[in-house]
Every structure is written in structure tokens, then in C-alpha cells.
PDB file of C-alpha atoms in Angstrom:
ATOM      1  CA  MET A  25       0.000   0.000   0.000  1.00 47.00           C
ATOM      2  CA  THR A  26       1.463   3.351  -1.042  1.00 43.00           C
ATOM      3  CA  ALA A  27       1.948   6.256   1.351  1.00 41.00           C
ATOM      4  CA  SER A  28      -0.526   8.340  -0.613  1.00 40.00           C
ATOM      5  CA  VAL A  29      -3.205   5.704  -0.140  1.00 41.00           C
ATOM      6  CA  LYS A  30      -2.504   5.535   3.584  1.00 38.00           C
ATOM      7  CA  SER A  31      -2.994   9.278   3.898  1.00 36.00           C
ATOM      8  CA  VAL A  32      -6.372   9.324   2.121  1.00 36.00           C
ATOM      9  CA  ILE A  33      -9.337  10.227   4.314  1.00 29.00           C
ATOM     10  CA  ILE A  34     -12.734   9.443   2.848  1.00 35.00           C
ATOM     11  CA  SER A  35     -15.577  11.733   3.886  1.00 37.00           C
ATOM     12  CA  LYS A  36     -19.165  10.487   3.780  1.00 38.00           C
ATOM     13  CA  LYS A  37     -21.344  12.121   1.189  1.00 41.00           C
ATOM     14  CA  ALA A  38     -24.689  13.790   1.888  1.00 48.00           C
ATOM     15  CA  THR A  39     -26.327  10.854   0.118  1.00 50.00           C
ATOM     16  CA  TYR A  40     -25.431   8.532   2.954  1.00 51.00           C
ATOM     17  CA  LYS A  41     -26.826  10.929   5.539  1.00 58.00           C
ATOM     18  CA  ASN A  42     -30.093  10.949   3.636  1.00 62.00           C
ATOM     19  CA  LEU A  43     -30.087   7.166   3.505  1.00 61.00           C
ATOM     20  CA  MET A  44     -29.502   6.926   7.235  1.00 64.00           C
ATOM     21  CA  THR A  45     -32.462   9.236   7.772  1.00 72.00           C
ATOM     22  CA  LEU A  46     -34.498   6.925   5.557  1.00 68.00           C
ATOM     23  CA  ILE A  47     -33.395   3.927   7.620  1.00 67.00           C
ATOM     24  CA  VAL A  48     -34.620   5.529  10.839  1.00 73.00           C
ATOM     25  CA  PHE A  49     -37.889   6.448   9.149  1.00 75.00           C
ATOM     26  CA  LEU A  50     -38.406   2.900   7.871  1.00 73.00           C
ATOM     27  CA  PHE A  51     -37.663   1.452  11.294  1.00 70.00           C
ATOM     28  CA  ILE A  52     -40.341   3.646  12.847  1.00 79.00           C
ATOM     29  CA  VAL A  53     -42.777   2.714  10.084  1.00 75.00           C
ATOM     30  CA  PHE A  54     -42.275  -1.000  10.725  1.00 73.00           C
ATOM     31  CA  ILE A  55     -42.826  -0.528  14.457  1.00 79.00           C
ATOM     32  CA  LEU A  56     -46.049   1.324  13.744  1.00 77.00           C
ATOM     33  CA  ALA A  57     -47.087  -1.347  11.228  1.00 76.00           C
ATOM     34  CA  ALA A  58     -46.498  -4.111  13.773  1.00 72.00           C
ATOM     35  CA  SER A  59     -48.508  -2.186  16.359  1.00 80.00           C
ATOM     36  CA  LEU A  60     -51.348  -1.691  13.893  1.00 77.00           C
ATOM     37  CA  VAL A  61     -51.373  -5.381  13.019  1.00 70.00           C
ATOM     38  CA  TYR A  62     -51.539  -6.224  16.714  1.00 73.00           C
ATOM     39  CA  ILE A  63     -54.449  -3.815  17.369  1.00 82.00           C
ATOM     40  CA  VAL A  64     -56.474  -4.938  14.338  1.00 76.00           C
ATOM     41  CA  ARG A  65     -56.000  -8.632  15.126  1.00 73.00           C
ATOM     42  CA  ARG A  66     -57.066  -8.060  18.728  1.00 73.00           C
ATOM     43  CA  GLN A  67     -60.194  -6.251  17.579  1.00 78.00           C
ATOM     44  CA  GLN A  68     -60.966  -9.162  15.275  1.00 78.00           C
ATOM     45  CA  GLN A  69     -60.434 -11.521  18.229  1.00 75.00           C
ATOM     46  CA  LYS A  70     -57.713 -13.349  16.368  1.00 73.00           C
ATOM     47  CA  PRO A  71     -54.185 -14.296  17.529  1.00 76.00           C
ATOM     48  CA  ALA A  72     -52.443 -10.946  17.498  1.00 69.00           C
ATOM     49  CA  LEU A  73     -48.908 -11.379  18.792  1.00 71.00           C
ATOM     50  CA  PRO A  74     -47.405 -13.780  16.178  1.00 76.00           C
ATOM     51  CA  PRO A  75     -48.411 -11.674  13.113  1.00 70.00           C
ATOM     52  CA  ALA A  76     -47.253  -8.494  14.854  1.00 65.00           C
ATOM     53  CA  LEU A  77     -43.895 -10.046  15.749  1.00 71.00           C
ATOM     54  CA  TYR A  78     -43.521 -11.399  12.209  1.00 69.00           C
ATOM     55  CA  THR A  79     -44.120  -7.935  10.779  1.00 72.00           C
ATOM     56  CA  LEU A  80     -41.617  -6.386  13.173  1.00 67.00           C
ATOM     57  CA  VAL A  81     -38.925  -9.019  12.558  1.00 70.00           C
ATOM     58  CA  LEU A  82     -39.328  -8.733   8.786  1.00 71.00           C
ATOM     59  CA  GLY A  83     -39.069  -4.974   8.999  1.00 68.00           C
ATOM     60  CA  MET A  84     -35.955  -5.144  11.176  1.00 68.00           C
ATOM     61  CA  ALA A  85     -34.351  -7.607   8.759  1.00 65.00           C
ATOM     62  CA  LEU A  86     -35.001  -5.342   5.775  1.00 66.00           C
ATOM     63  CA  THR A  87     -33.772  -2.319   7.687  1.00 64.00           C
ATOM     64  CA  GLY A  88     -30.654  -4.203   8.798  1.00 60.00           C
ATOM     65  CA  GLY A  89     -29.860  -5.111   5.202  1.00 59.00           C
ATOM     66  CA  LEU A  90     -30.134  -1.471   4.225  1.00 58.00           C
ATOM     67  CA  VAL A  91     -27.835  -0.505   7.103  1.00 57.00           C
ATOM     68  CA  VAL A  92     -25.177  -2.937   5.854  1.00 56.00           C
ATOM     69  CA  PHE A  93     -25.475  -1.523   2.345  1.00 54.00           C
ATOM     70  CA  VAL A  94     -25.147   2.087   3.498  1.00 52.00           C
ATOM     71  CA  VAL A  95     -22.226   1.370   5.805  1.00 50.00           C
ATOM     72  CA  GLN A  96     -20.322  -0.626   3.188  1.00 51.00           C
ATOM     73  CA  GLN A  97     -21.041   1.629   0.214  1.00 51.00           C
ATOM     74  CA  GLY A  98     -18.263   4.191   0.179  1.00 49.00           C
ATOM     75  CA  SER A  99     -16.388   2.603   3.074  1.00 55.00           C
ATOM     76  CA  GLN A 100     -12.738   1.656   3.281  1.00 69.00           C
ATOM     77  CA  LEU A 101     -11.232  -1.807   2.923  1.00 81.00           C
ATOM     78  CA  PRO A 102     -12.161  -4.273   5.671  1.00 85.00           C
ATOM     79  CA  ASP A 103      -9.240  -5.065   7.987  1.00 84.00           C
ATOM     80  CA  ALA A 104     -10.094  -8.761   8.371  1.00 90.00           C
ATOM     81  CA  THR A 105      -7.122 -11.134   8.440  1.00 94.00           C
ATOM     82  CA  LEU A 106      -6.676 -13.280   5.327  1.00 97.00           C
ATOM     83  CA  THR A 107      -4.157 -15.982   4.401  1.00 97.00           C
ATOM     84  CA  ASN A 108      -2.109 -16.283   1.213  1.00 96.00           C
ATOM     85  CA  PHE A 109      -0.864 -19.474  -0.455  1.00 95.00           C
ATOM     86  CA  ALA A 110       2.339 -19.272   1.571  1.00 94.00           C
ATOM     87  CA  GLN A 111       0.096 -19.554   4.649  1.00 94.00           C
ATOM     88  CA  GLN A 112       1.066 -16.060   5.757  1.00 96.00           C
ATOM     89  CA  GLU A 113      -1.437 -13.708   7.334  1.00 96.00           C
ATOM     90  CA  THR A 114      -2.263 -10.629   5.298  1.00 95.00           C
ATOM     91  CA  GLU A 115      -4.954  -8.003   4.754  1.00 93.00           C
ATOM     92  CA  LEU A 116      -6.606  -6.742   1.608  1.00 93.00           C
ATOM     93  CA  ALA A 117      -5.032  -3.310   2.138  1.00 91.00           C
ATOM     94  CA  ASP A 118      -1.625  -4.911   1.584  1.00 93.00           C
ATOM     95  CA  TYR A 119      -2.539  -5.371  -2.083  1.00 93.00           C
ATOM     96  CA  LEU A 120      -3.294  -1.750  -2.860  1.00 91.00           C
ATOM     97  CA  ASP A 121      -0.691  -0.707  -5.404  1.00 91.00           C
ATOM     98  CA  GLY A 122      -2.275   2.321  -7.028  1.00 91.00           C
ATOM     99  CA  ARG A 123      -4.697   0.263  -9.099  1.00 95.00           C
ATOM    100  CA  PRO A 124      -8.421  -0.263  -8.477  1.00 95.00           C
ATOM    101  CA  LEU A 125      -9.432  -3.656  -7.097  1.00 96.00           C
ATOM    102  CA  VAL A 126     -11.986  -6.228  -8.163  1.00 97.00           C
ATOM    103  CA  VAL A 127     -12.466  -8.633  -5.259  1.00 97.00           C
ATOM    104  CA  ASN A 128     -14.350 -11.861  -5.892  1.00 98.00           C
ATOM    105  CA  LEU A 129     -15.596 -13.963  -2.956  1.00 97.00           C
ATOM    106  CA  TRP A 130     -16.083 -17.569  -3.994  1.00 97.00           C
ATOM    107  CA  ALA A 131     -16.160 -21.233  -2.959  1.00 96.00           C
ATOM    108  CA  SER A 132     -15.556 -24.468  -4.855  1.00 96.00           C
ATOM    109  CA  TRP A 133     -19.005 -25.844  -3.952  1.00 96.00           C
ATOM    110  CA  CYS A 134     -20.745 -22.849  -5.557  1.00 95.00           C
ATOM    111  CA  PRO A 135     -21.845 -23.514  -9.195  1.00 95.00           C
ATOM    112  CA  PRO A 136     -22.195 -19.810 -10.134  1.00 95.00           C
ATOM    113  CA  CYS A 137     -18.674 -19.239  -8.794  1.00 96.00           C
ATOM    114  CA  VAL A 138     -17.346 -21.997 -11.025  1.00 96.00           C
ATOM    115  CA  ARG A 139     -19.194 -20.641 -14.068  1.00 96.00           C
ATOM    116  CA  GLU A 140     -17.918 -17.074 -13.713  1.00 97.00           C
ATOM    117  CA  MET A 141     -14.280 -17.965 -13.000  1.00 97.00           C
ATOM    118  CA  PRO A 142     -13.106 -18.311 -16.633  1.00 96.00           C
ATOM    119  CA  MET A 143     -14.643 -14.953 -17.537  1.00 97.00           C
ATOM    120  CA  LEU A 144     -12.995 -13.268 -14.548  1.00 97.00           C
ATOM    121  CA  GLN A 145      -9.680 -14.904 -15.399  1.00 97.00           C
ATOM    122  CA  ASN A 146      -9.892 -13.492 -18.922  1.00 97.00           C
ATOM    123  CA  ALA A 147     -10.808 -10.077 -17.517  1.00 97.00           C
ATOM    124  CA  GLN A 148      -7.753 -10.249 -15.258  1.00 96.00           C
ATOM    125  CA  GLN A 149      -5.580 -10.693 -18.337  1.00 96.00           C
ATOM    126  CA  ARG A 150      -7.320  -7.989 -20.394  1.00 96.00           C
ATOM    127  CA  HIS A 151      -7.434  -5.279 -17.729  1.00 96.00           C
ATOM    128  CA  GLN A 152      -3.886  -4.938 -16.448  1.00 95.00           C
ATOM    129  CA  ASP A 153      -4.717  -1.529 -14.938  1.00 95.00           C
ATOM    130  CA  VAL A 154      -7.015  -3.250 -12.434  1.00 96.00           C
ATOM    131  CA  ARG A 155      -5.968  -5.771  -9.788  1.00 97.00           C
ATOM    132  CA  PHE A 156      -8.174  -8.859  -9.445  1.00 98.00           C
ATOM    133  CA  ILE A 157      -8.207 -10.687  -6.113  1.00 98.00           C
ATOM    134  CA  PHE A 158     -10.055 -13.933  -5.450  1.00 98.00           C
ATOM    135  CA  ILE A 159     -10.922 -14.684  -1.825  1.00 98.00           C
ATOM    136  CA  ASN A 160     -11.965 -18.247  -1.087  1.00 97.00           C
ATOM    137  CA  GLN A 161     -14.511 -18.754   1.656  1.00 96.00           C
ATOM    138  CA  ARG A 162     -13.819 -21.193   4.511  1.00 95.00           C
ATOM    139  CA  GLU A 163     -12.060 -23.912   2.507  1.00 97.00           C
ATOM    140  CA  HIS A 164      -8.736 -25.617   3.118  1.00 96.00           C
ATOM    141  CA  LEU A 165      -5.708 -24.550   1.108  1.00 96.00           C
ATOM    142  CA  ASP A 166      -5.228 -28.030  -0.390  1.00 96.00           C
ATOM    143  CA  LEU A 167      -8.812 -28.069  -1.644  1.00 97.00           C
ATOM    144  CA  VAL A 168      -8.414 -24.619  -3.185  1.00 97.00           C
ATOM    145  CA  ARG A 169      -5.201 -25.663  -4.963  1.00 97.00           C
ATOM    146  CA  GLN A 170      -6.873 -28.814  -6.269  1.00 97.00           C
ATOM    147  CA  PHE A 171      -9.858 -26.829  -7.526  1.00 97.00           C
ATOM    148  CA  LEU A 172      -7.699 -24.352  -9.422  1.00 97.00           C
ATOM    149  CA  GLN A 173      -5.683 -27.142 -11.025  1.00 96.00           C
ATOM    150  CA  GLN A 174      -8.770 -29.142 -11.925  1.00 96.00           C
ATOM    151  CA  HIS A 175     -10.350 -26.185 -13.711  1.00 96.00           C
ATOM    152  CA  GLU A 176      -7.041 -25.004 -15.208  1.00 96.00           C
ATOM    153  CA  LEU A 177      -7.369 -21.564 -13.650  1.00 96.00           C
ATOM    154  CA  ASN A 178      -4.394 -19.239 -13.458  1.00 95.00           C
ATOM    155  CA  LEU A 179      -5.420 -16.526 -11.009  1.00 96.00           C
ATOM    156  CA  GLU A 180      -2.757 -14.032  -9.995  1.00 93.00           C
ATOM    157  CA  THR A 181      -3.907 -13.391  -6.419  1.00 96.00           C
ATOM    158  CA  VAL A 182      -5.872 -15.956  -4.409  1.00 97.00           C
ATOM    159  CA  LEU A 183      -6.419 -15.490  -0.680  1.00 98.00           C
ATOM    160  CA  LEU A 184      -8.227 -17.538   1.955  1.00 97.00           C
ATOM    161  CA  ASP A 185     -10.912 -16.220   4.279  1.00 96.00           C
ATOM    162  CA  SER A 186     -10.793 -19.229   6.577  1.00 94.00           C
ATOM    163  CA  SER A 187     -12.718 -17.610   9.423  1.00 92.00           C
ATOM    164  CA  GLY A 188     -15.364 -15.970   7.259  1.00 92.00           C
ATOM    165  CA  ASP A 189     -14.647 -12.639   8.968  1.00 92.00           C
ATOM    166  CA  PHE A 190     -14.030 -10.834   5.698  1.00 93.00           C
ATOM    167  CA  SER A 191     -17.313 -11.927   4.128  1.00 91.00           C
ATOM    168  CA  ALA A 192     -19.181 -10.976   7.306  1.00 89.00           C
ATOM    169  CA  MET A 193     -17.622  -7.520   7.328  1.00 87.00           C
ATOM    170  CA  VAL A 194     -18.710  -6.801   3.750  1.00 87.00           C
ATOM    171  CA  GLY A 195     -22.167  -8.340   4.188  1.00 84.00           C
ATOM    172  CA  ALA A 196     -21.510 -11.101   1.677  1.00 86.00           C
ATOM    173  CA  HIS A 197     -24.124 -13.680   2.618  1.00 84.00           C
ATOM    174  CA  VAL A 198     -24.444 -14.963  -0.951  1.00 89.00           C
ATOM    175  CA  MET A 199     -21.794 -16.691  -3.044  1.00 93.00           C
ATOM    176  CA  PRO A 200     -20.387 -15.409  -5.254  1.00 95.00           C
ATOM    177  CA  THR A 201     -20.078 -11.768  -4.239  1.00 95.00           C
ATOM    178  CA  THR A 202     -17.944  -9.331  -6.191  1.00 97.00           C
ATOM    179  CA  LEU A 203     -16.680  -6.040  -4.771  1.00 96.00           C
ATOM    180  CA  PHE A 204     -15.335  -3.120  -6.781  1.00 95.00           C
ATOM    181  CA  PHE A 205     -12.889  -0.832  -4.944  1.00 94.00           C
ATOM    182  CA  SER A 206     -11.321   2.334  -6.306  1.00 92.00           C
ATOM    183  CA  ALA A 207      -7.552   2.769  -6.084  1.00 92.00           C
ATOM    184  CA  ASP A 208      -7.795   4.426  -2.653  1.00 88.00           C
ATOM    185  CA  GLY A 209      -9.665   1.442  -1.239  1.00 89.00           C
ATOM    186  CA  THR A 210     -13.180   2.893  -1.349  1.00 89.00           C
ATOM    187  CA  LEU A 211     -16.012   0.500  -2.140  1.00 90.00           C
ATOM    188  CA  GLN A 212     -17.842   1.688  -5.256  1.00 91.00           C
ATOM    189  CA  LYS A 213     -20.030  -1.304  -6.060  1.00 91.00           C
ATOM    190  CA  ARG A 214     -21.040  -4.623  -4.553  1.00 91.00           C
ATOM    191  CA  TYR A 215     -22.713  -7.336  -6.640  1.00 92.00           C
ATOM    192  CA  PHE A 216     -24.358 -10.502  -5.336  1.00 92.00           C
ATOM    193  CA  GLY A 217     -24.510 -13.490  -7.657  1.00 93.00           C
ATOM    194  CA  GLU A 218     -22.861 -14.537 -10.890  1.00 95.00           C
ATOM    195  CA  VAL A 219     -21.065 -11.743 -12.693  1.00 96.00           C
ATOM    196  CA  ASP A 220     -21.492 -11.291 -16.435  1.00 96.00           C
ATOM    197  CA  GLU A 221     -19.734  -8.970 -18.851  1.00 96.00           C
ATOM    198  CA  ALA A 222     -22.298  -6.185 -18.359  1.00 96.00           C
ATOM    199  CA  VAL A 223     -21.938  -6.203 -14.574  1.00 95.00           C
ATOM    200  CA  LEU A 224     -18.150  -6.334 -14.810  1.00 97.00           C
ATOM    201  CA  SER A 225     -18.042  -3.497 -17.342  1.00 96.00           C
ATOM    202  CA  ASP A 226     -20.186  -1.283 -15.119  1.00 95.00           C
ATOM    203  CA  GLY A 227     -18.051  -2.035 -12.070  1.00 95.00           C
ATOM    204  CA  LEU A 228     -14.810  -1.348 -13.912  1.00 96.00           C
ATOM    205  CA  GLN A 229     -16.134   1.944 -15.204  1.00 94.00           C
ATOM    206  CA  ARG A 230     -17.074   3.041 -11.688  1.00 92.00           C
ATOM    207  CA  ILE A 231     -13.688   2.318 -10.169  1.00 93.00           C
ATOM    208  CA  ARG A 232     -11.817   3.795 -13.116  1.00 91.00           C
ATOM    209  CA  ASP A 233     -13.861   6.997 -12.982  1.00 81.00           C
ATOM    210  CA  GLN A 234     -12.392   7.636  -9.538  1.00 73.00           C
ATOM    211  CA  LEU A 235      -8.943   7.990 -11.118  1.00 68.00           C
ATOM    212  CA  LYS A 236      -9.995  10.949 -13.273  1.00 62.00           C
TER     213      LYS A 236
END
């Protein structure tokens, strides 16, 4: 990581403040909705508590997902500990070299991960101005090596998230997940599911625009 990157301080935009206000508003709305469900069900002499709790839990889950999105969008690189193929501990920030990052979270048991790998490998070769990093989720090093050999994949940077801390920090509850970071380590886009050329092109444009 260059000294200039270390000295960068990212300020939150007004957009995120507005989104946080929206989150609070939605939370209040769901509480009111649950209360209304409870009152109406009681008046109808029907079981009131389970539907009210269901409404509240669903609302909190949706609000929590939005919180994760807002916190991660525009945030800096997670500081979770990863492992390289030499079994040395490292962090994603160690791989900042002045280029934007495309970070793909994957696992060998995930069919969409397997399908998108060749396309991402080709993109890695075509876009030398962008660094591609592949972070395996909770699998043993020997299994990861075997997988890469079996599928004849030549990926420049493969890391292991053995604890799952990295995926938890970026809210990646679906495999695969692909993250697009600008050169200063700011998250510009997060995509859940199999990446295609259109998604990749959009992500690359976003992280390259930050260099202008």
C-alpha cells in the first residue's frame, strides 16, 4: 500500500446521511405497522402477537440489510485477516498498489462461482490496470489448490478467508459476491450473484472513474 493511499481520508457524502435518515424512518414505520397489526387482530379476536412479531422481525431484517449496504457503500477496505498461499497472514489493504481492485468472494461448492471464473480470469488478463483478487470462503488450502488445477485456472492473487470474517464484514451472505474498490480502497459497487460482462463493465467503469 502506497503512502498516498494511507494518507487518504474518505468523507461520507450527503447521500449517505439521507439514507440513514431513511433507515430511521423505515424502522419507525415498521414498528407502527407491527402495532397496527396487533391492534387490528385483537379487535378481530384473532391471535395478534405472532403476526405483529412477524411484521416487526421482517421490517428489522429489511432495515438491517439497508444498514449494511449504506455502511459498506463508500467505506474503506475491511481489515479482516486473510491468508495467502504461503500460509502467511495478510490483509486486503496490503494489495493496494495504485490500481483499483476487483475482489471476488467464492467457494468451490458454488456452481455460479465456477461458471464465472473463466470470464474473470480473462478479464484479469485484459485489464492490467485493475488488480483482481479472489478470496476463497472457509475452505482448506489443499482443496483450493486442487480446484484451481482441476479447472485449469491461473489466477494471480488468491487469498483464503478461513474464518469468514471478511465476508461478514462486507455483508456477503451470498456466493459469489464481487466487490469493486477504487484505487484508494473505497467500495464503489457490490454485486451478489454470478457476474457477467455487463456487470463487470459497469463495475470497472465506476472504479476507473475515480482515477480521473
